[in-house]
Coordinates of C-alpha atoms in Angstrom, one line a residue:
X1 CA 5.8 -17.0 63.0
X2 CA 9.0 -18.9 64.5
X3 CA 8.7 -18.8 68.7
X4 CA 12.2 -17.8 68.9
X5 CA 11.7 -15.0 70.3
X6 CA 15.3 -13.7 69.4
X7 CA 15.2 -14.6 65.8
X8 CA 12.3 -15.0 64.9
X9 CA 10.3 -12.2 62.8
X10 CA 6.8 -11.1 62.2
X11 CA 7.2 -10.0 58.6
X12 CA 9.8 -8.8 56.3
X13 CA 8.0 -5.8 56.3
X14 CA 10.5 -2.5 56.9
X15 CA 10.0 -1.3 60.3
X16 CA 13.2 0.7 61.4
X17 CA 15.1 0.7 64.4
X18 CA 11.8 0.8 66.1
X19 CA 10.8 -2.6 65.0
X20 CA 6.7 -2.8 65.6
X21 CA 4.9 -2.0 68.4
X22 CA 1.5 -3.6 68.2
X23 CA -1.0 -6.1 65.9
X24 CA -4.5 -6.3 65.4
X25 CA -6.3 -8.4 63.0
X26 CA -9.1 -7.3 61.1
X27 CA -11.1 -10.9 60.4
X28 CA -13.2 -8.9 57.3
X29 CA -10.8 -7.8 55.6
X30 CA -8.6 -10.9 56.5
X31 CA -5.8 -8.7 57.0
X32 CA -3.1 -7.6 59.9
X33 CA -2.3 -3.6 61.3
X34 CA 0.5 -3.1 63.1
X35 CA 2.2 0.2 64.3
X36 CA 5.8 1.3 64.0
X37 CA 6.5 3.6 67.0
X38 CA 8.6 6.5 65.1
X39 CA 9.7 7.1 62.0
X40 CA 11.9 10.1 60.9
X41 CA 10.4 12.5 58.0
X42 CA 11.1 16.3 57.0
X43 CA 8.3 17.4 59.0
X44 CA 9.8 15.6 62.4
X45 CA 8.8 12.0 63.9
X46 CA 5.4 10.1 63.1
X47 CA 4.0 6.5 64.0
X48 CA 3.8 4.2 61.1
X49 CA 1.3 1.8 60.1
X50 CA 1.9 -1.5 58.0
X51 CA -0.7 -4.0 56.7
X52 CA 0.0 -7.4 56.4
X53 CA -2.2 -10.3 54.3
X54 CA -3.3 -13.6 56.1
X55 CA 0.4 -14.9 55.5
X56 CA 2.1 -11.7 57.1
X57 CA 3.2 -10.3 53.9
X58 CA 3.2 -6.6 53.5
X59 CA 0.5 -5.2 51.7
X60 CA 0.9 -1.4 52.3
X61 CA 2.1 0.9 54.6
X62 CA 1.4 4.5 55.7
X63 CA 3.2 7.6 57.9
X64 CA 0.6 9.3 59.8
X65 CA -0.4 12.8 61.2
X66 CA 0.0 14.3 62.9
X67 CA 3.7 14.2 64.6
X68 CA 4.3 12.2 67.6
X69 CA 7.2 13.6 70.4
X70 CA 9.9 12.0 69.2
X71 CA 11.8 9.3 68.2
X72 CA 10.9 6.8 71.4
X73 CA 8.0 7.9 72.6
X74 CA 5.5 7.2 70.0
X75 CA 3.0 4.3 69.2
X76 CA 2.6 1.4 71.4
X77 CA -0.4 -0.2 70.3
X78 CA -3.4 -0.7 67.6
X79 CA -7.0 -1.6 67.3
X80 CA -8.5 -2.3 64.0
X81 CA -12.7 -1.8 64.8
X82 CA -15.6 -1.5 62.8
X83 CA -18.5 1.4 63.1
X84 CA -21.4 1.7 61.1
X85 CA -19.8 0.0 57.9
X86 CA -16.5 2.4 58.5
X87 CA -13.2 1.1 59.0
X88 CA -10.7 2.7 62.1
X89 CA -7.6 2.2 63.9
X90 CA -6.9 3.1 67.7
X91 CA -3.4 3.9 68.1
X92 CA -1.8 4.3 71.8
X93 CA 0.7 6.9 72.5
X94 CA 3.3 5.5 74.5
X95 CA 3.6 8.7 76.9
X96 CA 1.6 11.1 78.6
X97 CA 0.0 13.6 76.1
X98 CA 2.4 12.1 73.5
X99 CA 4.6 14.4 74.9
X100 CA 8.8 13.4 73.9
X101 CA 10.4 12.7 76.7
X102 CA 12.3 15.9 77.8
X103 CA 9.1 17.5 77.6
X104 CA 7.7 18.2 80.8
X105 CA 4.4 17.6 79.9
X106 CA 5.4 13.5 79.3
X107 CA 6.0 13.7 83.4
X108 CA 2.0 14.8 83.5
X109 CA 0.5 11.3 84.6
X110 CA -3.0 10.1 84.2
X111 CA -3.0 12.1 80.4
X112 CA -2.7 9.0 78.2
X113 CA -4.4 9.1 74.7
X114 CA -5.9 7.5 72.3
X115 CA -6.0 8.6 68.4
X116 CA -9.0 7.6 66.4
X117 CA -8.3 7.3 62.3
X118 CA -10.5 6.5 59.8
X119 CA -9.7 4.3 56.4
X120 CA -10.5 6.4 53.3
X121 CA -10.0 5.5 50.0
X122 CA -10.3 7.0 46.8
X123 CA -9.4 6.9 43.4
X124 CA -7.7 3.6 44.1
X125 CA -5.3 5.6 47.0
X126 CA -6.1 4.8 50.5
X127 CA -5.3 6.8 53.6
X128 CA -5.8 7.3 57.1
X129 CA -7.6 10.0 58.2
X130 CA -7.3 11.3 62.3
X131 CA -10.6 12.0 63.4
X132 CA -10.4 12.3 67.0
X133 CA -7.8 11.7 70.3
X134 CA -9.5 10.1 72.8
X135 CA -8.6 10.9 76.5
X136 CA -8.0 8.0 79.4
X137 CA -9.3 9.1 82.5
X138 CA -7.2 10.8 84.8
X139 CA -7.2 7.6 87.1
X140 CA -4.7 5.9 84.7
X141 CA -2.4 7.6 86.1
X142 CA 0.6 5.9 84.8
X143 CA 4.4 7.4 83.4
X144 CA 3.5 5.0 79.9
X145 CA 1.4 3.4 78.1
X146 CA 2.6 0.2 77.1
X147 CA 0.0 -2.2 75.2
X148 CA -4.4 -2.3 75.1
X149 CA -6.7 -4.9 74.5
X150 CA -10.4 -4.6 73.5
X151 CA -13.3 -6.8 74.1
X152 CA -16.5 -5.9 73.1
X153 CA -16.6 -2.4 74.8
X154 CA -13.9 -3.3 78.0
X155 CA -10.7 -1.7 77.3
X156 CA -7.8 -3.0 79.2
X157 CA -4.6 -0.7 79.1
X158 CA -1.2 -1.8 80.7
X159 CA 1.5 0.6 81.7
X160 CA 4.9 -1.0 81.7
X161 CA 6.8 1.9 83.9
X162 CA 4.1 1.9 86.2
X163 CA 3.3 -1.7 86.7
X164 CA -0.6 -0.9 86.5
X165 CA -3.5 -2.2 84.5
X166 CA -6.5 0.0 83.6
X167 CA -10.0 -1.7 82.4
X168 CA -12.9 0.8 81.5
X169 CA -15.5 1.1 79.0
X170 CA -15.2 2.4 75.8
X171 CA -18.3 4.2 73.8
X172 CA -17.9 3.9 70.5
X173 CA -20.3 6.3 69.3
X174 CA -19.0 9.2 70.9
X175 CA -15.3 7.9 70.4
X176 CA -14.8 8.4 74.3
X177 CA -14.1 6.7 77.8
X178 CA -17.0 5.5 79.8
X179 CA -16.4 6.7 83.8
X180 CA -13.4 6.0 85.8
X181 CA -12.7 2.6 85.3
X182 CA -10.8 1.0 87.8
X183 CA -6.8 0.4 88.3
X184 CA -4.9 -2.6 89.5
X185 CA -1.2 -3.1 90.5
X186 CA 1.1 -5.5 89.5
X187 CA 3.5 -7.0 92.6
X188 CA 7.1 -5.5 93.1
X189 CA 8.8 -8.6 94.1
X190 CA 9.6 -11.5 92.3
X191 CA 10.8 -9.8 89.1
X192 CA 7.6 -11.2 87.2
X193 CA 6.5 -7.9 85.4
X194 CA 9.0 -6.0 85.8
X195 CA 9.0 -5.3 81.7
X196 CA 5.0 -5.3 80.6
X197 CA 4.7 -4.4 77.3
X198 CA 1.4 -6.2 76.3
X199 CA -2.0 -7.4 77.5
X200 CA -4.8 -9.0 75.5
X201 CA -8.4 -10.6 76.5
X202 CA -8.4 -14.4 76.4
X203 CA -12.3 -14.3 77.8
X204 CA -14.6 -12.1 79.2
X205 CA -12.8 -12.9 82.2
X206 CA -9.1 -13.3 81.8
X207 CA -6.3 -11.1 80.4
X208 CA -2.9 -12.3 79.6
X209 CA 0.3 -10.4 79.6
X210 CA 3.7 -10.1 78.1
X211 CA 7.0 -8.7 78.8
X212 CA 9.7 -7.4 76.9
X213 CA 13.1 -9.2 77.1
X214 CA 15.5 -8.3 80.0
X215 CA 17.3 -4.7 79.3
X216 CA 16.9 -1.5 81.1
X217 CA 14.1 -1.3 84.0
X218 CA 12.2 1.9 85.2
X219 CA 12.7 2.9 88.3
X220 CA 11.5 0.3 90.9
X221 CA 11.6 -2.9 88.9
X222 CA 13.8 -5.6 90.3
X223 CA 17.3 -6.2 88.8
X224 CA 16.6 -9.9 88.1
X225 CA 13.3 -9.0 86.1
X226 CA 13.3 -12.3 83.6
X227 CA 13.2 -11.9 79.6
X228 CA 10.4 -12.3 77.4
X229 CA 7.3 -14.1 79.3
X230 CA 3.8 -14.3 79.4
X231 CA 1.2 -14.6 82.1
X232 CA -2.6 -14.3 83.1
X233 CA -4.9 -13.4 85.3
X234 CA -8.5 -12.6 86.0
X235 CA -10.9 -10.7 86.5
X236 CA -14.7 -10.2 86.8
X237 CA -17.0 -9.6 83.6
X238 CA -20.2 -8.1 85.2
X239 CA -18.5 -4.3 85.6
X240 CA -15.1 -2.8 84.5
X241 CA -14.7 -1.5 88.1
X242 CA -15.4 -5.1 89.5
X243 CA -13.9 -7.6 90.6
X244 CA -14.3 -11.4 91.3
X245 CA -14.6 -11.7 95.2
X246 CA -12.6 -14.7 94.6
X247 CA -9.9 -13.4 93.1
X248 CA -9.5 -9.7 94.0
X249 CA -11.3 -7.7 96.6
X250 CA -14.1 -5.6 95.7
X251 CA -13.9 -3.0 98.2
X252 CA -13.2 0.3 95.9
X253 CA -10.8 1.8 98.3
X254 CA -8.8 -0.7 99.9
X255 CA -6.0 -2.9 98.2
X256 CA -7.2 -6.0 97.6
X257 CA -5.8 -9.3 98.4
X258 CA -3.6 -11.3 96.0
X259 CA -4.3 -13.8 93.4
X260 CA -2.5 -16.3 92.3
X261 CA -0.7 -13.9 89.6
X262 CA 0.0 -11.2 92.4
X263 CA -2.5 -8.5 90.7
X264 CA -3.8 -6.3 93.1
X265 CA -7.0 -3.7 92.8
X266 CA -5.8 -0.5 93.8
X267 CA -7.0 2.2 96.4
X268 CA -8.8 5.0 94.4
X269 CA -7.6 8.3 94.6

């Protein structure tokens, strides 16, 4: 993949307007997912998802149900997991109850979700099936949803609107959210995140970040909010609603102090 970020390209795979939204590698099957956020069909807009070989060629691509709000407000990220032998995807919905975003219902906060398919093949034909949507607690309360990482059973959601970061626990077997988890804040000043559209888990201990190039900010970001970047941080690995004392404070209901990244644990409400 070239590291010009402003020619280079992921795949020739056909993505749309849209372009893709999120990756995840599945090491079994040696083999790449990632999701288109809206694509138009006679029955309104739905998310697409692509697979790519090892060398990012496209392999196969499906539209799936059911329809998303509309045509920007779709998916915003992928998981490819493993369960008893069966293959899945997590897809993110980019907005609150995957609402579009003149409905009222996409200004709900803390409703983000989480659909759970299933790979199923037969006769040769392979499809995704949606067996479930699973619901972040109401403590991510955030205006999007911009990019999740998994590691083991920590799930780390980013919200690029909102400048928050939300790390619970994940129970696979019941397809649902462990607790509260625990939210942390991303600094207003110095422009740093003022476009999140990624996180992913480097170790049990450290996330890194990403953020879209410069363009139109939410509400609240600074003007001078740089183009694409990355960055890190950490945090603890004994509890999702932990922190290192270190780092961050661990007092649940006070803000904590910054590190070196300017991430900040926020007061529970």
């Amino acid at each position: 993949v070239s590291s010009d970020l402003k020619s280079g390209r992921l795949s020739e795979a056909p993505a749309g307007i849209s372009d893709y939204e999120g990756i995840s590698y599945d090491p079994e099957r040696g083999c790449f997912y990632v999701v288109v956020e809206a694509l138009r069909t006679p029955q309104g807009y739905k998310g697409g998802l692509i697979e790519l070989d090892a060398s990012l060629k496209p392999k196969a691509q499906w539209i799936l149900d059911p329809p998303i709000g509309g045509p920007s407000k779709g998916f915003e990220g992928v998981l490819a997991l493993r369960r008893a032998g069966r293959e899945y995807v997590l897809v993110m919905l980019e907005s609150n109850h995957g609402a579009a975003k003149a409905d009222p219902k996409a200004d709900d906060l803390g409703n983000g979700r989480l659909r759970v398919y299933e790979r199923k093949e037969a006769e040769g034909a392979v499809t995704w099936a949606l067996v479930t949507t699973i619901h972040l607690p109401s403590e991510a309360k955030f205006e999007d949803y911009a990019g999740l990482s998994l590691r083991g059973r920590r799930l780390a959601v980013v919200s690029q609107s909102t400048r928050r970061l939300w790390i619970g626990t994940l129970d696979p077997k019941r397809w649902a959210i462990e607790g509260k988890g625990q939210v942390y804040r991303f600094p207003k000043t110095g422009g740093r995140y003022g476009n999140l559209e990624g996180v992913a888990w480097l170790s049990d201990e450290q996330l890194a970040f990403v953020s879209d190039g410069a363009g139109t900010y939410a509400a609240g970001c600074e003007a001078h909010a740089p183009g694409e970047a990355t960055g890190s941080s950490t945090v603890s690995s004994s509890v999702p609603s932990s922190v290192s004392s270190s780092v961050l404070s661990t007092v649940p209901n006070v803000a904590g102090a910054l590190d070196a990244s300017g991430l900040r644990l926020c007061a529970s409400r």
